[in-house]
Short mmCIF file of C-alpha atoms in Angstrom, two decimals:
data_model
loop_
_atom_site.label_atom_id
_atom_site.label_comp_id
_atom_site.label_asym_id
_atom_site.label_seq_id
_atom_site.Cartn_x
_atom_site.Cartn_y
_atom_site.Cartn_z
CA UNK A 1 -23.20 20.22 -44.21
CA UNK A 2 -22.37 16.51 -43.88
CA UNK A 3 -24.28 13.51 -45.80
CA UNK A 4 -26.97 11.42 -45.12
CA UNK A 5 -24.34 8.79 -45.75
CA UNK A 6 -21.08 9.86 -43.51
CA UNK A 7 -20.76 8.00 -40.58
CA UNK A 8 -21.90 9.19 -37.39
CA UNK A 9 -18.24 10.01 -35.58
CA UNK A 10 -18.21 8.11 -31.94
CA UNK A 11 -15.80 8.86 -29.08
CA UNK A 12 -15.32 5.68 -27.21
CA UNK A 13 -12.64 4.90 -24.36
CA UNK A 14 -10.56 1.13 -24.92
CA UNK A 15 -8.15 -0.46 -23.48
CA UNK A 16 -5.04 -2.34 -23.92
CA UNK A 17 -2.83 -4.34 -21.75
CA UNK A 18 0.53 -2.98 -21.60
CA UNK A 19 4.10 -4.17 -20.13
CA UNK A 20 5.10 -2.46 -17.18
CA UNK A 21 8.43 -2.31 -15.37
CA UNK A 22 7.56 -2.03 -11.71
CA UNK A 23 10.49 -0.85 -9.45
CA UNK A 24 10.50 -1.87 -5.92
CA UNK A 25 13.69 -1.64 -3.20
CA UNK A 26 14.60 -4.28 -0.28
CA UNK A 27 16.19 -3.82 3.37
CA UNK A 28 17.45 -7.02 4.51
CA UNK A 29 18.92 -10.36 3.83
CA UNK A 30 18.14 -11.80 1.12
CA UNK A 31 14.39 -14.27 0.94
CA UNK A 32 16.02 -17.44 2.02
CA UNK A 33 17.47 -16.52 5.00
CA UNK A 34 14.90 -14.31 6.36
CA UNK A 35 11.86 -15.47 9.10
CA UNK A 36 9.80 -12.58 8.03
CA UNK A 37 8.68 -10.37 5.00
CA UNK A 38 7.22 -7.30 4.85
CA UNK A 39 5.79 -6.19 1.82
CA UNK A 40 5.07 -2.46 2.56
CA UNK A 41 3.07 0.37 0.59
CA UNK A 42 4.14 4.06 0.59
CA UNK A 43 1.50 6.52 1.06
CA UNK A 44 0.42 9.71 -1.81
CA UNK A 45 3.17 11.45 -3.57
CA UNK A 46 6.02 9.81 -1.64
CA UNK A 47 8.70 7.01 -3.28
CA UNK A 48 9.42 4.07 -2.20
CA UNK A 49 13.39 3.98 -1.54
CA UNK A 50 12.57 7.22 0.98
CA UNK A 51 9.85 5.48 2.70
CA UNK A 52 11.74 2.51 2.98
CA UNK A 53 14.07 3.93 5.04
CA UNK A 54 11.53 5.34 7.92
CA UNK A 55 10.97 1.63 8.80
CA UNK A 56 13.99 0.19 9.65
CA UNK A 57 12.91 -0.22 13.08
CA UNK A 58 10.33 -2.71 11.67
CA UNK A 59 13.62 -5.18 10.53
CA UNK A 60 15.52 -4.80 14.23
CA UNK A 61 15.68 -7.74 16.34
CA UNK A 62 14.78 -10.31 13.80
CA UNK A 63 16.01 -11.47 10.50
CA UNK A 64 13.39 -9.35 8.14
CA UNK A 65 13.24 -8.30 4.93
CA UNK A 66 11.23 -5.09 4.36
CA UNK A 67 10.19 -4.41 0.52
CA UNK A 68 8.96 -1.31 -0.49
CA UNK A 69 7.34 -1.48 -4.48
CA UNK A 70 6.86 1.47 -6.21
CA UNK A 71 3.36 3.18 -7.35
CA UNK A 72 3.42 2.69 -11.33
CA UNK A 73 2.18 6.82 -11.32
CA UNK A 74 4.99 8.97 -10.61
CA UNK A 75 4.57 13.27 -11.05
CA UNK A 76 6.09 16.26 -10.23
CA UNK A 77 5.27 17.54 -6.80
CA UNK A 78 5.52 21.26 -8.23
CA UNK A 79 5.32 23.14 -11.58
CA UNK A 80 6.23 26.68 -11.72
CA UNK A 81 4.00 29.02 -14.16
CA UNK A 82 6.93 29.19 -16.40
CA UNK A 83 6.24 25.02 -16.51
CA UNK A 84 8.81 24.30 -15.21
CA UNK A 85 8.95 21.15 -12.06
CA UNK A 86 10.32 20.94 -9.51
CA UNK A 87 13.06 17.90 -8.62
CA UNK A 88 10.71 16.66 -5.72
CA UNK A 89 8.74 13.34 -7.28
CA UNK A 90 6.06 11.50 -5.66
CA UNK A 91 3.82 8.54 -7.22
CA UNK A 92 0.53 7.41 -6.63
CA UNK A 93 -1.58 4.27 -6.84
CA UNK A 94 -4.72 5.08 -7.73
CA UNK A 95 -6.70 8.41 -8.83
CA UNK A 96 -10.66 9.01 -9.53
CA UNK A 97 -9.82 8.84 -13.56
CA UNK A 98 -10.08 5.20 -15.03
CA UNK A 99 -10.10 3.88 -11.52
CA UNK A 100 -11.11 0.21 -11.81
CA UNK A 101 -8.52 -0.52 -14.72
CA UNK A 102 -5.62 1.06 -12.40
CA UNK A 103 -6.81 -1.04 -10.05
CA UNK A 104 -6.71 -4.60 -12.04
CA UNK A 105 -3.07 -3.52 -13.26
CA UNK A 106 -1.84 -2.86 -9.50
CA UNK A 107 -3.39 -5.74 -8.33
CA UNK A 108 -1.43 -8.39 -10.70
CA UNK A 109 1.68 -6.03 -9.82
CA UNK A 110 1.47 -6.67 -6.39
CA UNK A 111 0.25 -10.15 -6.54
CA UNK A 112 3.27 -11.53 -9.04
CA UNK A 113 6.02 -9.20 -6.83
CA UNK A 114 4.11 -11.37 -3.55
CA UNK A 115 5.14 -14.30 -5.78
CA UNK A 116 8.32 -14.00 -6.76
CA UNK A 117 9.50 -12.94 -3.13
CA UNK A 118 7.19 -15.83 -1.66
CA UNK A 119 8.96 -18.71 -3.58
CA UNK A 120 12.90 -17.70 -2.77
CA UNK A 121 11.57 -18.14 1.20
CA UNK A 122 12.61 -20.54 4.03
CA UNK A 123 10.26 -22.63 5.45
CA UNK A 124 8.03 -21.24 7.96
CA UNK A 125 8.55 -17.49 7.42
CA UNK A 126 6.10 -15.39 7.46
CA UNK A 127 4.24 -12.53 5.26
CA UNK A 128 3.24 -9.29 6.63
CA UNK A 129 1.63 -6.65 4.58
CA UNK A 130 2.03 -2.96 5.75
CA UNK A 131 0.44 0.23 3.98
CA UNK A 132 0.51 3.68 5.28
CA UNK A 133 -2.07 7.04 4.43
CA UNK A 134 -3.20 5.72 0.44
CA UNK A 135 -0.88 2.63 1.00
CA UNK A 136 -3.21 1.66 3.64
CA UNK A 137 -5.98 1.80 1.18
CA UNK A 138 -4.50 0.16 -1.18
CA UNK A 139 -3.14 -2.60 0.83
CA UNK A 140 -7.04 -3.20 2.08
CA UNK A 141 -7.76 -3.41 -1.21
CA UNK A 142 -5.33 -5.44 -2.09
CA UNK A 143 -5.91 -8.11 0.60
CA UNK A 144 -9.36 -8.15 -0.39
CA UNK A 145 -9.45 -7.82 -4.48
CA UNK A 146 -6.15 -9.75 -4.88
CA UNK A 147 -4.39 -13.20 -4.74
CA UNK A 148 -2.14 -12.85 -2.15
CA UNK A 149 -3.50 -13.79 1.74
CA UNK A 150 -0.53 -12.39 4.39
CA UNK A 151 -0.35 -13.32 7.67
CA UNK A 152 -0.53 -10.23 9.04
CA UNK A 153 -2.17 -6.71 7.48
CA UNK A 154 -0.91 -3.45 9.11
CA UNK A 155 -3.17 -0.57 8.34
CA UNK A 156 -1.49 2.92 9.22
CA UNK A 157 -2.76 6.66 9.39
CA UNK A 158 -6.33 5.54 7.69
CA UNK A 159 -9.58 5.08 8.06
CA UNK A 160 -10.04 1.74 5.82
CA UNK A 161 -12.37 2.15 3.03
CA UNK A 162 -15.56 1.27 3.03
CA UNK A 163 -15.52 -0.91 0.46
CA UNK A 164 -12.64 -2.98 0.75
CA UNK A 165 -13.24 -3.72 4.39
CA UNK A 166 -16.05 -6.71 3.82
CA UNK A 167 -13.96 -8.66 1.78
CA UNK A 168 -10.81 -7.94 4.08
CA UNK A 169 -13.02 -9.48 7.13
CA UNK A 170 -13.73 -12.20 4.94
CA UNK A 171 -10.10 -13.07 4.28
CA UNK A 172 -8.45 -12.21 7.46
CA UNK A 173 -10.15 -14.71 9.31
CA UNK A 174 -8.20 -16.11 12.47
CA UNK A 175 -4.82 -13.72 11.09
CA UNK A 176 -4.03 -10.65 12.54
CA UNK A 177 -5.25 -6.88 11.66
CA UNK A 178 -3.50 -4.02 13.12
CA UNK A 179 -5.07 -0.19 12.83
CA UNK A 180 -2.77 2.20 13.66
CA UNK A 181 -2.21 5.82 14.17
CA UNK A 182 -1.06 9.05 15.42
CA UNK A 183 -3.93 10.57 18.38
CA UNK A 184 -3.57 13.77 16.16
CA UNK A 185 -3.81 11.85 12.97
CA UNK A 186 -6.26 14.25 11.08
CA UNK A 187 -6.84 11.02 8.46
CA UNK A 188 -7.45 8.88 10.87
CA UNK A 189 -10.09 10.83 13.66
CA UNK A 190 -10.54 9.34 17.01
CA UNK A 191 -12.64 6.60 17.26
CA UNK A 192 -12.61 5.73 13.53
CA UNK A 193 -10.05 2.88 13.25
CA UNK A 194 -11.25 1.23 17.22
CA UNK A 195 -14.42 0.92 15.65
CA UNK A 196 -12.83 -0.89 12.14
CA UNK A 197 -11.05 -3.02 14.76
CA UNK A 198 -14.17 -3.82 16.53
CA UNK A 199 -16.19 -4.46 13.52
CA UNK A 200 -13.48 -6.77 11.84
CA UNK A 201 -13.14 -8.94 15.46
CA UNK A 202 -17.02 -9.49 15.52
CA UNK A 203 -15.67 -11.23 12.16
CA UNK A 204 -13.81 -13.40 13.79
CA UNK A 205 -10.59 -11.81 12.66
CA UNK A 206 -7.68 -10.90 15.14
CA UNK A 207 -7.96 -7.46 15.39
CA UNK A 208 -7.25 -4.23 17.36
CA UNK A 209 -6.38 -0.41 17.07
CA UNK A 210 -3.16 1.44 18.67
CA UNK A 211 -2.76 4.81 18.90
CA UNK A 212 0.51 6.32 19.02
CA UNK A 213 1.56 10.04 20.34
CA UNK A 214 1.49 12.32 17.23
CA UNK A 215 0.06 12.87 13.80
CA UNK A 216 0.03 11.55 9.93
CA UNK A 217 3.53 9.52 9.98
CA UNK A 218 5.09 6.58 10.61
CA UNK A 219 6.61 6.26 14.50
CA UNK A 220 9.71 4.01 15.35
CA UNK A 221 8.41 2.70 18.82
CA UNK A 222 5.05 1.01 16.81
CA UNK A 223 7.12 0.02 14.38
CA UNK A 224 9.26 -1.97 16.77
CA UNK A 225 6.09 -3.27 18.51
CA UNK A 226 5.14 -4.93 14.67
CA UNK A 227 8.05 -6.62 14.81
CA UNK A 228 7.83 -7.83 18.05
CA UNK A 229 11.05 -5.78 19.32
CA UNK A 230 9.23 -3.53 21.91
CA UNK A 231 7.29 -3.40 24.67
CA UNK A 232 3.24 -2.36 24.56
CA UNK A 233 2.18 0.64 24.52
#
């Protein structure tokens, strides 16, 4: 038996702000001599050097630098029974636990990387922000939770969530918004991102939807489009 007098024990979550160190990889020249940065967000359990390298077509024809930053989650893709894992790693940027404080922290990650790329950068380039599957997600709610206001916002192999998208309307205003995906995207069903697009041009932002032949990944002839180094679909 316990006393009248012994405190009552209480189980409480906290928190604590923490120093992180982010890793993120470039393609390109470096800021100053470039007319265009991408900033561009991997999608679930992938890395960002790996991802980086599927859009290369995005940099042809133009003097781009692509940067890819890094989920601050990383985990093994497999674990045997024994416990053991598997060499395949993946990250992530946001799960269901303690949502809203991963959030805040990825937010003022992306926002001071935005920074510190913005201020090495000639005159008159410009800022593109490109997320694909949970990148796309995140990059929506980026755009509309966060500091930084790009140019351009490529959403890829999504449909945009729900509640990011008033606040991306709100910001986009008069910039561009490009849906994309795959016709057999299963993520992104037909009709789900042409609707987005319509919604966010009745806005006032500068939007559309392109499909592409094929499913849940990232295709060289849109990405060459983005950059304004192919023809329309």
């Amino acid at each position: 038996m316990t006393s009248e007098n012994t405190p009552k024990q209480r189980l409480s979550a906290r928190h604590l702000q923490v120093v992180r160190t982010a890793r993120y990889f470039t393609l390109g020249p470096d800021p100053g001599e470039v007319d265009q940065l991408w900033i561009a967000l991997h999608g679930y359990a992938m890395l960002a050097e790996r991802f980086l390298r599927q859009l290369e077509p995005l940099g042809e024809r133009r003097a781009s630098l692509i940067v890819a930053p890094e989920a601050l989650s990383r985990f093994y893709l497999e674990t045997a029974r024994d416990g053991r894992h598997s060499q395949a790693i993946g990250a992530t940027w946001l799960t269901r636990e303690d949502r809203e404080a991963d959030l805040a922290d990825t937010l003022r990650y992306l926002d001071r990387l935005h920074a510190e790329l913005a201020g090495s950068l000639r005159s008159g380039a410009t800022v593109g922000i490109l997320g694909f599957s949970q990148g796309a997600a995140m990059a929506a709610r980026w755009v509309a939770g966060g500091a930084t206001l790009p140019d351009q916002l490529v959403l890829w192999g999504v449909d945009p969530p729900a509640d990011a998208m008033p606040g991306v309307a709100e910001r986009m205003q008069g910039r561009e918004v490009t849906l994309i995906a795959g016709d057999q995207d299963p993520l992104a069903p037909s009709g789900g991102i042409e609707a987005q697009a319509r919604a966010l041009a009745q806005k006032g932002v500068r939007a559309r939807a392109e499909r592409f032949d094929g499913g849940h990944a990232l295709d060289p002839g849109a990405l060459r489009r983005l950059a304004g180094a192919g023809p329309a679909p």
